[in-house]
Coordinates of C-alpha atoms in Angstrom, one line a residue:
M1 CA -12.5 6.5 27.7
I2 CA -14.8 8.9 25.9
L3 CA -15.3 8.8 22.1
S4 CA -16.4 12.3 20.9
V5 CA -17.7 13.2 17.5
I6 CA -17.2 17.0 17.1
E7 CA -18.9 18.8 14.2
P8 CA -17.1 21.8 12.6
G9 CA -17.3 24.8 15.0
G10 CA -18.1 22.5 17.9
G11 CA -16.1 21.8 21.0
T12 CA -16.3 22.3 24.7
G13 CA -17.1 26.0 24.5
D14 CA -15.0 29.1 25.0
E15 CA -14.5 28.7 28.8
A16 CA -11.6 26.5 30.0
Y17 CA -12.4 23.8 32.5
A18 CA -10.5 21.4 34.7
H19 CA -11.5 18.2 36.6
E20 CA -10.2 16.1 39.4
S21 CA -8.6 13.3 37.3
D22 CA -4.8 13.0 37.2
E23 CA -4.1 12.7 33.5
E24 CA -5.9 12.9 30.2
C25 CA -4.8 11.6 26.8
V26 CA -6.3 13.0 23.6
I27 CA -6.1 10.9 20.5
V28 CA -7.4 12.4 17.2
L29 CA -8.8 9.6 15.1
E30 CA -10.2 11.7 12.2
G31 CA -10.2 15.4 11.4
E32 CA -8.5 18.1 13.3
L33 CA -8.8 19.7 16.8
D34 CA -7.5 22.8 18.4
L35 CA -6.7 22.2 22.1
W36 CA -5.9 24.9 24.6
L37 CA -3.9 23.9 27.7
G38 CA -3.7 27.0 29.8
E39 CA -2.7 29.7 27.4
T40 CA -1.0 27.4 24.9
R41 CA -2.9 26.2 21.7
Y42 CA -2.1 22.9 20.0
H43 CA -3.4 22.1 16.6
L44 CA -3.9 18.3 16.4
E45 CA -4.7 16.3 13.2
A46 CA -5.6 12.7 12.7
G47 CA -3.0 10.4 14.3
D48 CA -1.8 13.1 16.8
T49 CA -1.9 12.5 20.5
I50 CA -1.2 14.6 23.5
T51 CA -1.2 13.9 27.3
H52 CA -1.8 16.6 30.0
S53 CA -2.9 17.0 33.5
S54 CA -6.7 17.1 33.8
R55 CA -6.3 19.7 36.5
L56 CA -4.8 22.2 34.0
P57 CA -7.6 24.4 32.6
H58 CA -8.3 23.2 29.1
W59 CA -10.8 23.5 26.3
N60 CA -11.1 22.4 22.6
R61 CA -12.7 23.3 19.3
N62 CA -13.0 21.8 15.9
N63 CA -12.0 24.7 13.7
G64 CA -11.9 22.5 10.6
T65 CA -14.4 21.9 7.9
T66 CA -15.1 18.2 8.5
T67 CA -16.3 16.1 11.5
T68 CA -13.6 15.2 14.0
R69 CA -13.5 12.0 16.0
V70 CA -11.5 12.1 19.2
L71 CA -10.8 9.5 21.9
F72 CA -10.3 11.0 25.4
V73 CA -8.7 8.7 27.9
I74 CA -9.0 10.0 31.5
T75 CA -7.4 8.4 34.6
P76 CA -8.8 7.9 37.1
P77 CA -12.2 8.4 35.7
S78 CA -14.0 11.5 37.0
Y79 CA -17.2 11.4 34.9

């Protein structure tokens, strides 16, 4: 599990990435997060969750005006 605190405008960058884990679950605890899975963008808000293959190219950004707290659960761990 990874707890991330993402400031407005922050995220993983503009380049998609993938890793060798099987699944990743994203849980937005506070704020909002835009998550791209392949070409599809999902706008997540506090309380939203999404699960996806870690091998699918993905990236995220906090396009909101407040700090976002997100819990990433990755299995098996690859970091």
